[in-house]
Amino acid sequence: MEQGVEVVTSDPGFDRSSPGRILELKQEAAIDLSTADLVQRGLADPAAFDVDSEGNVLVWSQSSTDLHFFKFSAAGVLLSSFGRAGQGPGEVRYLTSVYFEANGELMAWDNAQGKMVFFDGRGVFLRQNSLLRRPWQIIPLGDGRYVTQEQQSAPAERMGLWTVLICGPDLAPVREIGRRTISWPGPGRKFSALSPPVVLGVSKSYVFYGNSENGYEIKCFDKGGRLKRIIRKVYQAVPLSAEDRGNLAKIYEGFPPEFMANLEYPGSFPPFQMGFADDEDRLFIMTYERSGEKGHYWYDVFGPDGAYAGRVSLGNYGTQGGSQGILFASARRGRIYHLRENKDGYKELAIWRIR
């Protein structure tokens, strides 16, 4: 206990001689998202997805000139498409969050127009709420509340501030649960080639937040924003290779020479990249440790009690470290869903059962 908060610390061993159970995945389906029909109807570049209580998958496109939402059955059959691009009621332009609510409604956050748009399970437009604030991300908590990620700029200090807030039904802030600052590059200003990643995940009971600047530590809040548990893991940092430095350098190609002169490369990667939680209160954390499969990394898995339960090998969807770039993964109903690139470079949604 630390100041009345439970702390669960795990040390699986640096030599990985007894790393805990390795979870096996059995693929059930792979939904091809690159067919000519889907591309013509608006699904040219799928951004992310969510899964409803029946196992249907809603894949969405961030910006489209036609339709934004495509709902598939668990077997990969297209059930419906909706969400026309535009500025009218029920129409959207640029999406940054799309999630199913606990009551089965679909909430879509149009960051460009500052409005939350709601549809029923069949894709029929229900209502929309306009907001003055422009959060980047809005995630339903299942009880009428939301968690948001919001960015503010401080030009005088040459930095940006990202905050994570628990909000009420009207999106009024209730409690801040996390924050981080990012220094802007500029002449005479040192800046890191790798921004510290953060983890934000929502499970049945908790909201998880971790800032990699604080080491391998994930804070676990109840849905009112009260800190209930801290998860820590002893880890061995993964050093940057010459190839890793080259991949990072490509991000800044075209920057002026005076900027590049102040670019700093860390000696090792942060403790984690990204993470997500499932509906059983398990937490999946993507590390920078490469597994034996090409393009795959080890994901640490923590059980509902916060203890280290094992690991699973899964493809990259993190901020740096592989050719696929930023993709998306999630877990629901005893399955892992992964938006990935296939061998031809097109996106598909793979569905595995966790064993």
PDB file of N, CA and C in Angstrom, residues 48-50 58 60 96-101 105-109 137-140 200 328 332:
ATOM      1  N   ALA A  48     -10.071   2.695 -37.244  1.00  0.00           N
ATOM      2  CA  ALA A  48     -10.197   1.899 -36.024  1.00  0.00           C
ATOM      3  C   ALA A  48     -11.536   1.179 -36.065  1.00  0.00           C
ATOM      4  N   PHE A  49     -11.946   0.596 -34.927  1.00  0.00           N
ATOM      5  CA  PHE A  49     -13.165  -0.197 -34.884  1.00  0.00           C
ATOM      6  C   PHE A  49     -13.636  -0.294 -33.438  1.00  0.00           C
ATOM      7  N   ASP A  50     -14.841  -0.821 -33.265  1.00  0.00           N
ATOM      8  CA  ASP A  50     -15.331  -1.209 -31.949  1.00  0.00           C
ATOM      9  C   ASP A  50     -16.233  -2.428 -32.131  1.00  0.00           C
ATOM     10  N   LEU A  58     -17.819  -2.833 -35.810  1.00  0.00           N
ATOM     11  CA  LEU A  58     -18.061  -1.579 -36.521  1.00  0.00           C
ATOM     12  C   LEU A  58     -16.705  -0.984 -36.883  1.00  0.00           C
ATOM     13  N   TRP A  60     -14.555   1.930 -38.933  1.00  0.00           N
ATOM     14  CA  TRP A  60     -14.857   3.273 -39.401  1.00  0.00           C
ATOM     15  C   TRP A  60     -13.661   3.917 -40.079  1.00  0.00           C
ATOM     16  N   THR A  96     -12.551  11.226 -34.744  1.00  0.00           N
ATOM     17  CA  THR A  96     -11.409  10.805 -33.943  1.00  0.00           C
ATOM     18  C   THR A  96     -11.797   9.813 -32.856  1.00  0.00           C
ATOM     19  N   SER A  97     -13.083   9.560 -32.651  1.00  0.00           N
ATOM     20  CA  SER A  97     -13.532   8.553 -31.682  1.00  0.00           C
ATOM     21  C   SER A  97     -14.876   7.994 -32.129  1.00  0.00           C
ATOM     22  N   VAL A  98     -15.000   6.666 -32.116  1.00  0.00           N
ATOM     23  CA  VAL A  98     -16.268   6.006 -32.415  1.00  0.00           C
ATOM     24  C   VAL A  98     -16.373   4.785 -31.498  1.00  0.00           C
ATOM     25  N   TYR A  99     -17.393   4.746 -30.639  1.00  0.00           N
ATOM     26  CA  TYR A  99     -17.538   3.649 -29.675  1.00  0.00           C
ATOM     27  C   TYR A  99     -19.012   3.319 -29.472  1.00  0.00           C
ATOM     28  N   PHE A 100     -19.271   2.064 -29.137  1.00  0.00           N
ATOM     29  CA  PHE A 100     -20.606   1.664 -28.732  1.00  0.00           C
ATOM     30  C   PHE A 100     -20.837   2.045 -27.272  1.00  0.00           C
ATOM     31  N   GLU A 101     -22.014   2.602 -26.991  1.00  0.00           N
ATOM     32  CA  GLU A 101     -22.423   2.871 -25.622  1.00  0.00           C
ATOM     33  C   GLU A 101     -22.958   1.578 -25.001  1.00  0.00           C
ATOM     34  N   GLU A 105     -26.241   1.998 -28.391  1.00  0.00           N
ATOM     35  CA  GLU A 105     -26.113   3.108 -29.331  1.00  0.00           C
ATOM     36  C   GLU A 105     -24.651   3.294 -29.737  1.00  0.00           C
ATOM     37  N   LEU A 106     -24.464   3.890 -30.908  1.00  0.00           N
ATOM     38  CA  LEU A 106     -23.125   4.199 -31.397  1.00  0.00           C
ATOM     39  C   LEU A 106     -22.870   5.685 -31.237  1.00  0.00           C
ATOM     40  N   MET A 107     -21.771   6.029 -30.527  1.00  0.00           N
ATOM     41  CA  MET A 107     -21.389   7.426 -30.356  1.00  0.00           C
ATOM     42  C   MET A 107     -20.204   7.728 -31.263  1.00  0.00           C
ATOM     43  N   ALA A 108     -20.340   8.749 -32.096  1.00  0.00           N
ATOM     44  CA  ALA A 108     -19.266   9.156 -32.997  1.00  0.00           C
ATOM     45  C   ALA A 108     -18.906  10.605 -32.694  1.00  0.00           C
ATOM     46  N   TRP A 109     -17.620  10.868 -32.483  1.00  0.00           N
ATOM     47  CA  TRP A 109     -17.156  12.222 -32.192  1.00  0.00           C
ATOM     48  C   TRP A 109     -16.516  12.800 -33.447  1.00  0.00           C
ATOM     49  N   GLN A 137     -10.110  12.766 -28.116  1.00  0.00           N
ATOM     50  CA  GLN A 137     -10.683  11.440 -27.934  1.00  0.00           C
ATOM     51  C   GLN A 137     -11.775  11.482 -26.877  1.00  0.00           C
ATOM     52  N   ILE A 138     -12.881  10.776 -27.136  1.00  0.00           N
ATOM     53  CA  ILE A 138     -13.979  10.641 -26.183  1.00  0.00           C
ATOM     54  C   ILE A 138     -14.347   9.165 -26.112  1.00  0.00           C
ATOM     55  N   ILE A 139     -14.262   8.577 -24.899  1.00  0.00           N
ATOM     56  CA  ILE A 139     -14.560   7.156 -24.718  1.00  0.00           C
ATOM     57  C   ILE A 139     -15.692   7.014 -23.707  1.00  0.00           C
ATOM     58  N   PRO A 140     -16.790   6.352 -24.067  1.00  0.00           N
ATOM     59  CA  PRO A 140     -17.879   6.135 -23.104  1.00  0.00           C
ATOM     60  C   PRO A 140     -17.431   5.215 -21.972  1.00  0.00           C
ATOM     61  N   LEU A 200      -4.042   4.537 -22.428  1.00  0.00           N
ATOM     62  CA  LEU A 200      -5.374   4.875 -21.931  1.00  0.00           C
ATOM     63  C   LEU A 200      -6.308   3.749 -22.344  1.00  0.00           C
ATOM     64  N   PHE A 328      -4.267  -0.564 -34.753  1.00  0.00           N
ATOM     65  CA  PHE A 328      -5.234  -0.581 -33.670  1.00  0.00           C
ATOM     66  C   PHE A 328      -5.498  -2.003 -33.243  1.00  0.00           C
ATOM     67  N   ARG A 332     -12.290  -8.070 -26.637  1.00  0.00           N
ATOM     68  CA  ARG A 332     -13.667  -8.166 -26.161  1.00  0.00           C
ATOM     69  C   ARG A 332     -14.092  -9.630 -26.212  1.00  0.00           C
TER      70      ARG A 332
END
